[in-house]
Coordinates of C-alpha atoms in Angstrom, one line a residue:
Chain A
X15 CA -104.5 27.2 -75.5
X16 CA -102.3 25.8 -77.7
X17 CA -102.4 23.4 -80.6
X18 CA -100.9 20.0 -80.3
X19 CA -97.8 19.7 -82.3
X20 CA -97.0 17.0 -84.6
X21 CA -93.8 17.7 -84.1
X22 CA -91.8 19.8 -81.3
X23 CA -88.3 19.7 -82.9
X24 CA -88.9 22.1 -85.9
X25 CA -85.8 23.9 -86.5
X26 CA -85.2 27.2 -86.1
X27 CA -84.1 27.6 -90.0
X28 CA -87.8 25.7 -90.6
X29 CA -89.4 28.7 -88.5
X30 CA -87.7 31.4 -90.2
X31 CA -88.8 30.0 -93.5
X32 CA -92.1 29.1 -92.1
X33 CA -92.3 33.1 -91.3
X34 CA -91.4 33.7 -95.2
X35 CA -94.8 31.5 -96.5
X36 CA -96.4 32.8 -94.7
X37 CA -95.7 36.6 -95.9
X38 CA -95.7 35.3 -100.1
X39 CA -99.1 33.8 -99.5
X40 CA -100.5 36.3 -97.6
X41 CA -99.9 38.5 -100.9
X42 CA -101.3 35.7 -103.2
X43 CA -104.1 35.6 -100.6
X44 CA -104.7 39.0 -101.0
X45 CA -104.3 38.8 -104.8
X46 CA -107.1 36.5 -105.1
X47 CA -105.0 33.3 -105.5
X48 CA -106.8 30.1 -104.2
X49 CA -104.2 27.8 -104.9
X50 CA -100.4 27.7 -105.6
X51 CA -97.8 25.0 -107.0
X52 CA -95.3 24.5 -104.7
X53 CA -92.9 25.9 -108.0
X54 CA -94.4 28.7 -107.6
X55 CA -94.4 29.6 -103.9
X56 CA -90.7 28.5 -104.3
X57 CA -89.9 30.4 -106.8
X58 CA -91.6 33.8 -105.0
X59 CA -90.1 33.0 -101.6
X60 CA -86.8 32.6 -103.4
X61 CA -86.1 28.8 -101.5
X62 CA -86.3 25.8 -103.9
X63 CA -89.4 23.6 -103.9
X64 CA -88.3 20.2 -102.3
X65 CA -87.2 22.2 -99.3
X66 CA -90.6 23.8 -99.1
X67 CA -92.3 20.7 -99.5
X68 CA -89.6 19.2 -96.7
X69 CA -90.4 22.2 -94.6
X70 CA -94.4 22.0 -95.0
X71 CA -94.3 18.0 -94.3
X72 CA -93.3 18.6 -91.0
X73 CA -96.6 19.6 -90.0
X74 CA -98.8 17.4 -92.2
X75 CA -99.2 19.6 -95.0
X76 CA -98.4 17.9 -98.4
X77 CA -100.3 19.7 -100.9
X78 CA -102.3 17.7 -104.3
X79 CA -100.1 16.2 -106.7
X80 CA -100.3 17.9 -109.9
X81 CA -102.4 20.9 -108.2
X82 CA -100.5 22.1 -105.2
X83 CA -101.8 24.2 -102.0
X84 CA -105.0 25.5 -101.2
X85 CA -103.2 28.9 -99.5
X86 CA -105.9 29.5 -97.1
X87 CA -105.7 26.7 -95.8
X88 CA -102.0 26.4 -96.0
X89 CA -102.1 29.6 -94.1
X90 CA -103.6 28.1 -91.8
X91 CA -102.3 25.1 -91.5
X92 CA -99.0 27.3 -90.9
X93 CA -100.2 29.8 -88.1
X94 CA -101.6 26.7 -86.2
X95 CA -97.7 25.2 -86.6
X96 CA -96.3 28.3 -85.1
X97 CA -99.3 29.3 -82.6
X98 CA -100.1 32.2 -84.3
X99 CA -103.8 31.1 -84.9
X100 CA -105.2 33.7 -82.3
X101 CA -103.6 36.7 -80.9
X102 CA -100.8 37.1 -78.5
X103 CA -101.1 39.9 -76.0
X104 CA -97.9 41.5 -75.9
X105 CA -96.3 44.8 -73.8
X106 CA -93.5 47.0 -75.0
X107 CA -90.8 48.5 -72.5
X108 CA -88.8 51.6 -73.6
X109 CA -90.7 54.7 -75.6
X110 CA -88.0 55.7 -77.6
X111 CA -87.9 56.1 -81.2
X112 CA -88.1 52.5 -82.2
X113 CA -90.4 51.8 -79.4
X114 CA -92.9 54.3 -81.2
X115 CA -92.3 53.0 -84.4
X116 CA -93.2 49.5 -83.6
X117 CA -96.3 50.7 -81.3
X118 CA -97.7 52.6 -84.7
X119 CA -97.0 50.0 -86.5
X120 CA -100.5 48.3 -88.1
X121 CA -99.3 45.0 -88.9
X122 CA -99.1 42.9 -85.9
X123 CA -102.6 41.9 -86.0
X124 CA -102.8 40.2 -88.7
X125 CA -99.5 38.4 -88.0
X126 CA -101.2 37.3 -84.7
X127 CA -100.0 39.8 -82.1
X128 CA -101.3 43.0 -80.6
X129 CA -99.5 45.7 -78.3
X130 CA -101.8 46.4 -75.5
X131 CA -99.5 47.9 -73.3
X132 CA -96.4 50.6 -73.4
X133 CA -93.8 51.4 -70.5
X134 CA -91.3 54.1 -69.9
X135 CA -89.3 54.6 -66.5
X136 CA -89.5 58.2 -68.5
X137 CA -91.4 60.5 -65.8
X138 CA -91.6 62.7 -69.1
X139 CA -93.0 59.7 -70.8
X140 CA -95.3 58.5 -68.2
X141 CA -99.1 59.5 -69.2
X142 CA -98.1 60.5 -72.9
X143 CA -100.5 58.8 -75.2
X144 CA -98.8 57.0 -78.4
X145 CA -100.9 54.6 -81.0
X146 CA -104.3 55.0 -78.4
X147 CA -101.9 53.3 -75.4
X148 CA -100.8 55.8 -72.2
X149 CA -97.8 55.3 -71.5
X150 CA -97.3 53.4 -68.0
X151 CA -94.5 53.3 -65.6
X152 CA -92.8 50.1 -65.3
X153 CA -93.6 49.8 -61.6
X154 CA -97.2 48.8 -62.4
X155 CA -95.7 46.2 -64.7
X156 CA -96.6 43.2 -62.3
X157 CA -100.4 44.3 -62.2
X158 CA -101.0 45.6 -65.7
X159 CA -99.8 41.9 -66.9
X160 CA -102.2 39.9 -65.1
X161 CA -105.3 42.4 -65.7
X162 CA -104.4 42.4 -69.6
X163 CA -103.2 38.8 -70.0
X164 CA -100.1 40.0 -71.5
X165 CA -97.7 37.0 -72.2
X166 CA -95.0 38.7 -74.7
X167 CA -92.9 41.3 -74.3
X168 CA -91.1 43.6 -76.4
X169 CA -87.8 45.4 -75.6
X170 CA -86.7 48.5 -77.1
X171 CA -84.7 50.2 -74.0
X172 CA -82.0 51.5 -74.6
X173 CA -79.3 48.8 -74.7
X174 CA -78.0 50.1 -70.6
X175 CA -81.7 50.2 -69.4
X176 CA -82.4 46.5 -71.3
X177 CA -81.2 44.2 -68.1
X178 CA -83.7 46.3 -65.9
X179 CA -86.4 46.0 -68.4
X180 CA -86.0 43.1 -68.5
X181 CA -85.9 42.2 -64.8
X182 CA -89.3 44.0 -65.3
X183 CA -90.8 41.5 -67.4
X184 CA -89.6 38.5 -65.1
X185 CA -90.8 39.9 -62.6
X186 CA -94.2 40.1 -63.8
X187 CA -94.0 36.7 -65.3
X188 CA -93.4 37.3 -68.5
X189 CA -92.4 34.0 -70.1
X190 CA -91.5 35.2 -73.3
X191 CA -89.5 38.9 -74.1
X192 CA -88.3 39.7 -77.9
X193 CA -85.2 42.0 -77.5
X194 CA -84.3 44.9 -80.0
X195 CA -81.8 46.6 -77.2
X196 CA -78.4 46.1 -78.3
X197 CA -77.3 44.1 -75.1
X198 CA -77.7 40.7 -73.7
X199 CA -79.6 40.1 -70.9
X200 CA -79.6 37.1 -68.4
X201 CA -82.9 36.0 -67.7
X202 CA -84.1 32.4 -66.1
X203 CA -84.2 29.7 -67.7
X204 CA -87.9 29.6 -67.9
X205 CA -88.2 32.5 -69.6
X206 CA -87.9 32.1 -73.8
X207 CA -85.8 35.5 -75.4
X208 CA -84.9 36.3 -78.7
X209 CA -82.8 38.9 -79.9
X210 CA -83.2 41.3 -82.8
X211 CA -79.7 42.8 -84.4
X212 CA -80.3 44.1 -87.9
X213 CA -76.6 44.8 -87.7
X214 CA -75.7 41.1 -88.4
X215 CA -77.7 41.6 -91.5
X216 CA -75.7 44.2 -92.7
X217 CA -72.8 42.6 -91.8
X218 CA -73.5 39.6 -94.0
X219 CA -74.2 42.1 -96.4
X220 CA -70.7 43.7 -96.5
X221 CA -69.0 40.2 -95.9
X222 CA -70.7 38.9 -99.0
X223 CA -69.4 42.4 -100.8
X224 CA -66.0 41.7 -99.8
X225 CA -65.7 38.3 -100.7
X226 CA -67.0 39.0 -104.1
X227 CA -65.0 41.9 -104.5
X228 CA -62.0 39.8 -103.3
X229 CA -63.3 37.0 -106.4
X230 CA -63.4 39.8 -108.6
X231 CA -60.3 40.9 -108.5
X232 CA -58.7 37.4 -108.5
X233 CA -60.7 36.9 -112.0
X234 CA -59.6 39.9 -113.6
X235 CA -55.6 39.8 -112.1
X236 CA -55.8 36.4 -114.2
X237 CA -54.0 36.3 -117.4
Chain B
X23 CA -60.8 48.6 -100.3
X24 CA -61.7 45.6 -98.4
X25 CA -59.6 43.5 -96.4
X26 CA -58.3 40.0 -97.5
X27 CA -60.0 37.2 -96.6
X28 CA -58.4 33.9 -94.5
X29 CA -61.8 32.3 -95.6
X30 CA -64.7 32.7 -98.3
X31 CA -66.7 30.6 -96.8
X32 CA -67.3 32.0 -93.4
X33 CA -71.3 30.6 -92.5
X34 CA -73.8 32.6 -92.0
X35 CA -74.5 31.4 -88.4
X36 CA -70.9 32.2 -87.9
X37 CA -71.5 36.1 -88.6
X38 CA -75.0 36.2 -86.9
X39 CA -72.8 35.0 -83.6
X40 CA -69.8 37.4 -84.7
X41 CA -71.8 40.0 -84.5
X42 CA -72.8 39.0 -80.6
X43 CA -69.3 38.7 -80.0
X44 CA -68.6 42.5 -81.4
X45 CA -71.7 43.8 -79.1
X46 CA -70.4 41.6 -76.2
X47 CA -66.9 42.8 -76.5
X48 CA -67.5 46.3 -77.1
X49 CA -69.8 46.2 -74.0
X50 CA -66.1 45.3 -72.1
X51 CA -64.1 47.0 -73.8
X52 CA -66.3 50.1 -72.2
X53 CA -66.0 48.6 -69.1
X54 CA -62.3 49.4 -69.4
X55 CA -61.9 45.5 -69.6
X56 CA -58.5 44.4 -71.5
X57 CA -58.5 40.7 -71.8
X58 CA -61.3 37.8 -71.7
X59 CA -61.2 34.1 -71.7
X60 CA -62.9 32.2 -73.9
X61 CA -65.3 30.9 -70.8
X62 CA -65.9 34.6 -69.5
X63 CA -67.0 36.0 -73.4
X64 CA -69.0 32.3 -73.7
X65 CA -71.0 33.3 -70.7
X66 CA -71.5 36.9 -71.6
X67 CA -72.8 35.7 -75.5
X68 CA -74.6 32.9 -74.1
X69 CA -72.3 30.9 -76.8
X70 CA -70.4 27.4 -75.8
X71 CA -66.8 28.3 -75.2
X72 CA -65.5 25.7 -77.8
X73 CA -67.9 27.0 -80.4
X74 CA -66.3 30.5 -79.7
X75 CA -62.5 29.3 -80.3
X76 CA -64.0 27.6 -83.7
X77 CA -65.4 30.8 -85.1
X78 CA -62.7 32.9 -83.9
X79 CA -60.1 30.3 -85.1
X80 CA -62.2 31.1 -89.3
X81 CA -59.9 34.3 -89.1
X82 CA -57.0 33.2 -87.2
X83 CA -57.7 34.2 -83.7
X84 CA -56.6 31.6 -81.5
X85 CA -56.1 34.3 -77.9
X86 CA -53.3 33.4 -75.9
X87 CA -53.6 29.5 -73.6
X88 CA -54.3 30.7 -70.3
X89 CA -54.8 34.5 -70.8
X90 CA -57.6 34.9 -73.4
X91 CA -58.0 37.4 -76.0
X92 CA -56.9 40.7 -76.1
X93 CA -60.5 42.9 -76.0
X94 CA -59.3 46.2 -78.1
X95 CA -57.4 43.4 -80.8
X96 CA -60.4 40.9 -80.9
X97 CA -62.7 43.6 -81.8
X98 CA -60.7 44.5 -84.5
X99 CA -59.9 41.5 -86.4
X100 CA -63.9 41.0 -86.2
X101 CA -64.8 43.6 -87.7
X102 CA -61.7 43.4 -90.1
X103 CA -63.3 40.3 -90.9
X104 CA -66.9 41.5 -91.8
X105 CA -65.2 44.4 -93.9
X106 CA -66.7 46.8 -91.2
X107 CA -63.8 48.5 -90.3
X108 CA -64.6 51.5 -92.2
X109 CA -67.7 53.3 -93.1
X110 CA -69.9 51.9 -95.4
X111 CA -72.3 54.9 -96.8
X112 CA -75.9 54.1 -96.7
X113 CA -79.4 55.4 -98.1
X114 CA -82.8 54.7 -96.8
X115 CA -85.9 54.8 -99.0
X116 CA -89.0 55.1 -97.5
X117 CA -89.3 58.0 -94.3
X118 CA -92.0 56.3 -92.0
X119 CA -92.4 55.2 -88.9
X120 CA -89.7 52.9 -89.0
X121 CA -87.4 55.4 -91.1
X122 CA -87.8 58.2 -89.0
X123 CA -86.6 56.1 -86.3
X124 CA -83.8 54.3 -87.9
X125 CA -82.5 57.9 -89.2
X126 CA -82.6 59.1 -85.6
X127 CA -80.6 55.7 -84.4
X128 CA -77.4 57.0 -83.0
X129 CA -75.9 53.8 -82.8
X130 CA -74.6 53.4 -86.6
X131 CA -71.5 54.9 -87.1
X132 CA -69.5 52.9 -84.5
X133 CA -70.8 50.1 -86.1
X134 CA -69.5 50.7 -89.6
X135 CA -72.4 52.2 -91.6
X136 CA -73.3 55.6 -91.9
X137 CA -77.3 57.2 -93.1
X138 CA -76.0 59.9 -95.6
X139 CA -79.3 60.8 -97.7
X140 CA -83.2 59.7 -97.3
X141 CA -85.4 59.0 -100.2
X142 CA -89.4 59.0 -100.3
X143 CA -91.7 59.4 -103.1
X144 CA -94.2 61.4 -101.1
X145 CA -94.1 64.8 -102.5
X146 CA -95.3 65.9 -98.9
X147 CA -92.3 64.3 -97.5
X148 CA -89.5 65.6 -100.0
X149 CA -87.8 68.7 -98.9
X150 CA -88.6 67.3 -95.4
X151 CA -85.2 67.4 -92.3
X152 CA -85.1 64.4 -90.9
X153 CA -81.7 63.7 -88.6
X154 CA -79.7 66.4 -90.2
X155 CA -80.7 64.7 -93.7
X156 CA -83.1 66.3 -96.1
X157 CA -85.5 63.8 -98.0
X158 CA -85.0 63.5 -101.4
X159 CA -87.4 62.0 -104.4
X160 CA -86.4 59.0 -105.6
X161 CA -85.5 59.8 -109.0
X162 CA -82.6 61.9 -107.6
X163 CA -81.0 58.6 -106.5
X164 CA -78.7 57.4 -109.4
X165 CA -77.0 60.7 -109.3
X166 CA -77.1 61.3 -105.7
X167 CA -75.5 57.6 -105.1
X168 CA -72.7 58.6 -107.4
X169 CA -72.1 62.1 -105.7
X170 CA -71.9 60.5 -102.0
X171 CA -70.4 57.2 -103.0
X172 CA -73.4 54.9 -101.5
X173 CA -72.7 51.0 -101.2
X174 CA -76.0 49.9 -99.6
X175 CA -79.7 50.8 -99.7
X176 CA -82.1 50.1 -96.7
X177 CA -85.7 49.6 -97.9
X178 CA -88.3 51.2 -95.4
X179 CA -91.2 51.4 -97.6
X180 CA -94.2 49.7 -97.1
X181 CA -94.5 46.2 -98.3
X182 CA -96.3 47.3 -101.5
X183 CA -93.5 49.4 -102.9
X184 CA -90.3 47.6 -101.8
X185 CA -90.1 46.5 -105.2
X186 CA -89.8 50.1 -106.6
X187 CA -87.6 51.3 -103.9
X188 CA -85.5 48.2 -105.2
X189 CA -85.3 48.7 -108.5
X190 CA -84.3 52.7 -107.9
X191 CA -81.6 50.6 -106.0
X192 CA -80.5 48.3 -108.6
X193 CA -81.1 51.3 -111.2
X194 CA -78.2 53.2 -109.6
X195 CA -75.9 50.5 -109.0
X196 CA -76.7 49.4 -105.3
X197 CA -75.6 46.4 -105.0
X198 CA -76.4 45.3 -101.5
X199 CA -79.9 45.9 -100.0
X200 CA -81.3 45.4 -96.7
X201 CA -84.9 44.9 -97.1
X202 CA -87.2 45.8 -94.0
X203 CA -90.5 45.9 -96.0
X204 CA -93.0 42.7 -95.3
X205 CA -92.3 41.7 -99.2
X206 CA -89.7 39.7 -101.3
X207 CA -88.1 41.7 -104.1
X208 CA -86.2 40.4 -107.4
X209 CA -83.2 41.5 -107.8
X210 CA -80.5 40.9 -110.3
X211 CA -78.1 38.1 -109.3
X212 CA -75.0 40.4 -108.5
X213 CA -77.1 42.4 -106.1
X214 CA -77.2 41.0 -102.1
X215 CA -80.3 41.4 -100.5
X216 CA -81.2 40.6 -96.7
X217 CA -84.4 40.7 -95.3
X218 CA -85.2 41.9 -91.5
X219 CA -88.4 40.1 -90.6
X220 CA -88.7 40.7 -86.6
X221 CA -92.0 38.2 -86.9
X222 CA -90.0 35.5 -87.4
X223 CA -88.6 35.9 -83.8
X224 CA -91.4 36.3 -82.3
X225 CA -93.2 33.3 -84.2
X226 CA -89.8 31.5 -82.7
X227 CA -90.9 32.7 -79.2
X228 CA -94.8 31.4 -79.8
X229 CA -93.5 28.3 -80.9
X230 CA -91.3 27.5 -78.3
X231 CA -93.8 28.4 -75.8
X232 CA -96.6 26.3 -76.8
X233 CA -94.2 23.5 -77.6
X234 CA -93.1 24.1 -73.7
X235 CA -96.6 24.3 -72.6
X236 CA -97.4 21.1 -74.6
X237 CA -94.4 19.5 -72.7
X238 CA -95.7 20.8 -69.2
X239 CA -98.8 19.6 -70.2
X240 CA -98.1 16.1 -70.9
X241 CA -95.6 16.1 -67.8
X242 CA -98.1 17.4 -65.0
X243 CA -100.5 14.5 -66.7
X244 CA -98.2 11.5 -65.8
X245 CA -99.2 9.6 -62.9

């Protein structure tokens, strides 16, 4: 089911940059490019190239001298590294605004996932229809899973509701759960989660402001 | 404007677990919960307890041997620290799925940042109420950014015209940008850009499963 690593310690760092290839030669791919100078693809992912090259040796992939990548097959070569070479069945939990956002969103496909089912505790929400899925109560969690092979899923309770969704998910065996509730959640330690906070973004955002500010003014106060 | 800082150099991965600490304590703190250990706040952030007192100790909280921190004080020096204790005044350009929902997202304000105007290029869109705000074409930004003093821009376009919502950005005088298209954008060096890329998390979670499954795998082989 899934691809035999050549290496199992990749670092997370490795995976986030892995996750930004991917996305710059998806666009070359699209543009037609069939192959790409490691200069280049550093340059566009904004990373410098011996770290690319570092980062794509892990798996095997060290490009031609002189020529550089054949991106197809560096793409692929990439989504086998991460397991992204088929599609991931995935569920959401919590039909709220960001839950309907991400369930109309088109682009999970082609990154290797697919939302095939939505739950809401909602009784309002319960048999709605959003992006061609009806909306399920949580209850039938444990069934819908097994019949629809769902092995991710995706939080977006609110962040008081995201323990229970996540109990949920455990519950029906759901090894791994991607959390965009603003809460922690304790979960065994079977069970992989990752949490999604755009706010620690835009705090490094207006940290970075601040401490150039703070340089700023240090510059100019000088005589 | 913004606060002084103890240190420039504060890492990233220090800010991405400050702002763990902030929703952890703030969690307590509505719980009517005055003081925490180190331990009890390490358990609650799933952090180490020693790698706590290091990244609290960057800004010179040290809590008191025996007692802990003070919750309400803690919270403040964190966000003192991140240059969020005020309101930082934001525009988003691009109404979608994902702006729509991010417009609606009550949860700003008592985080620092405040959604003050909406851009989209869509004539169909312009003129359009979204949460209180009323979408505005682009081209209306440099003045409009002036009028309501706006620090940072959040990109919500699609991944195809993230570089145009940037450079209405950079054109007037954003200079930090929080990037949620599926695309890289140039911008000029004194301009700070983050990217939120929720694939990357989940390729974390596929990764880590497969490399678990690989392990399982090899373990149930054994003799």
């Amino acid at each position: 089911m899934c691809p035999a690593f050549k290496s199992e310690h990749i670092p997370r760092a490795t995976i986030q940059r892995l996750a930004i290839y991917l996305q710059v030669l998806e666009a070359l791919k699209n543009e037609d490019t069939e192959v790409v100078s490691s200069e280049r693809l550093a340059r566009a992912c904004d990373v410098n190239p011996s770290q690319i090259r570092k980062d794509l040796a892990y798996f095997g992939e060290f490009g031609v001298r002189g020529v550089g990548y054949n991106v197809s097959k560096l793409i692929q070569s990439i989504k086998v590294s991460i397991g992204t070479d088929r599609l991931w069945r995935t569920a959401l939990i919590g039909v709220g605004n960001l839950g309907r956002s991400l369930l109309r969103y088109q682009g999970f496909p082609k990154r290797g996932f697919k939302i095939v089912a939505a739950f809401d505790c909602d009784p309002f929400k319960i048999g709605e229809v959003v992006a061609d899925l009806e909306v399920m109560c949580p209850r039938q969690m444990k069934s819908r899973v097994q019949e629809l092979r769902i092995e991710i899923g995706i939080i977006t309770a609110p962040s008081d509701r995201a323990q229970r969704a996540a109990d949920y998910l455990v519950e029906a065996d759901i090894r791994c759960i991607l959390n965009f509730a603003a809460a922690r959640i304790q979960v065994p330690d079977h069970v992989y989660v990752e949490y999604v906070d755009f706010f620690h973004h835009l705090y490094v955002l207006t940290f970075k402001y601040c401490v150039g500010e703070a340089q700023r003014a240090k510059t100019t106060s000088k005589p």
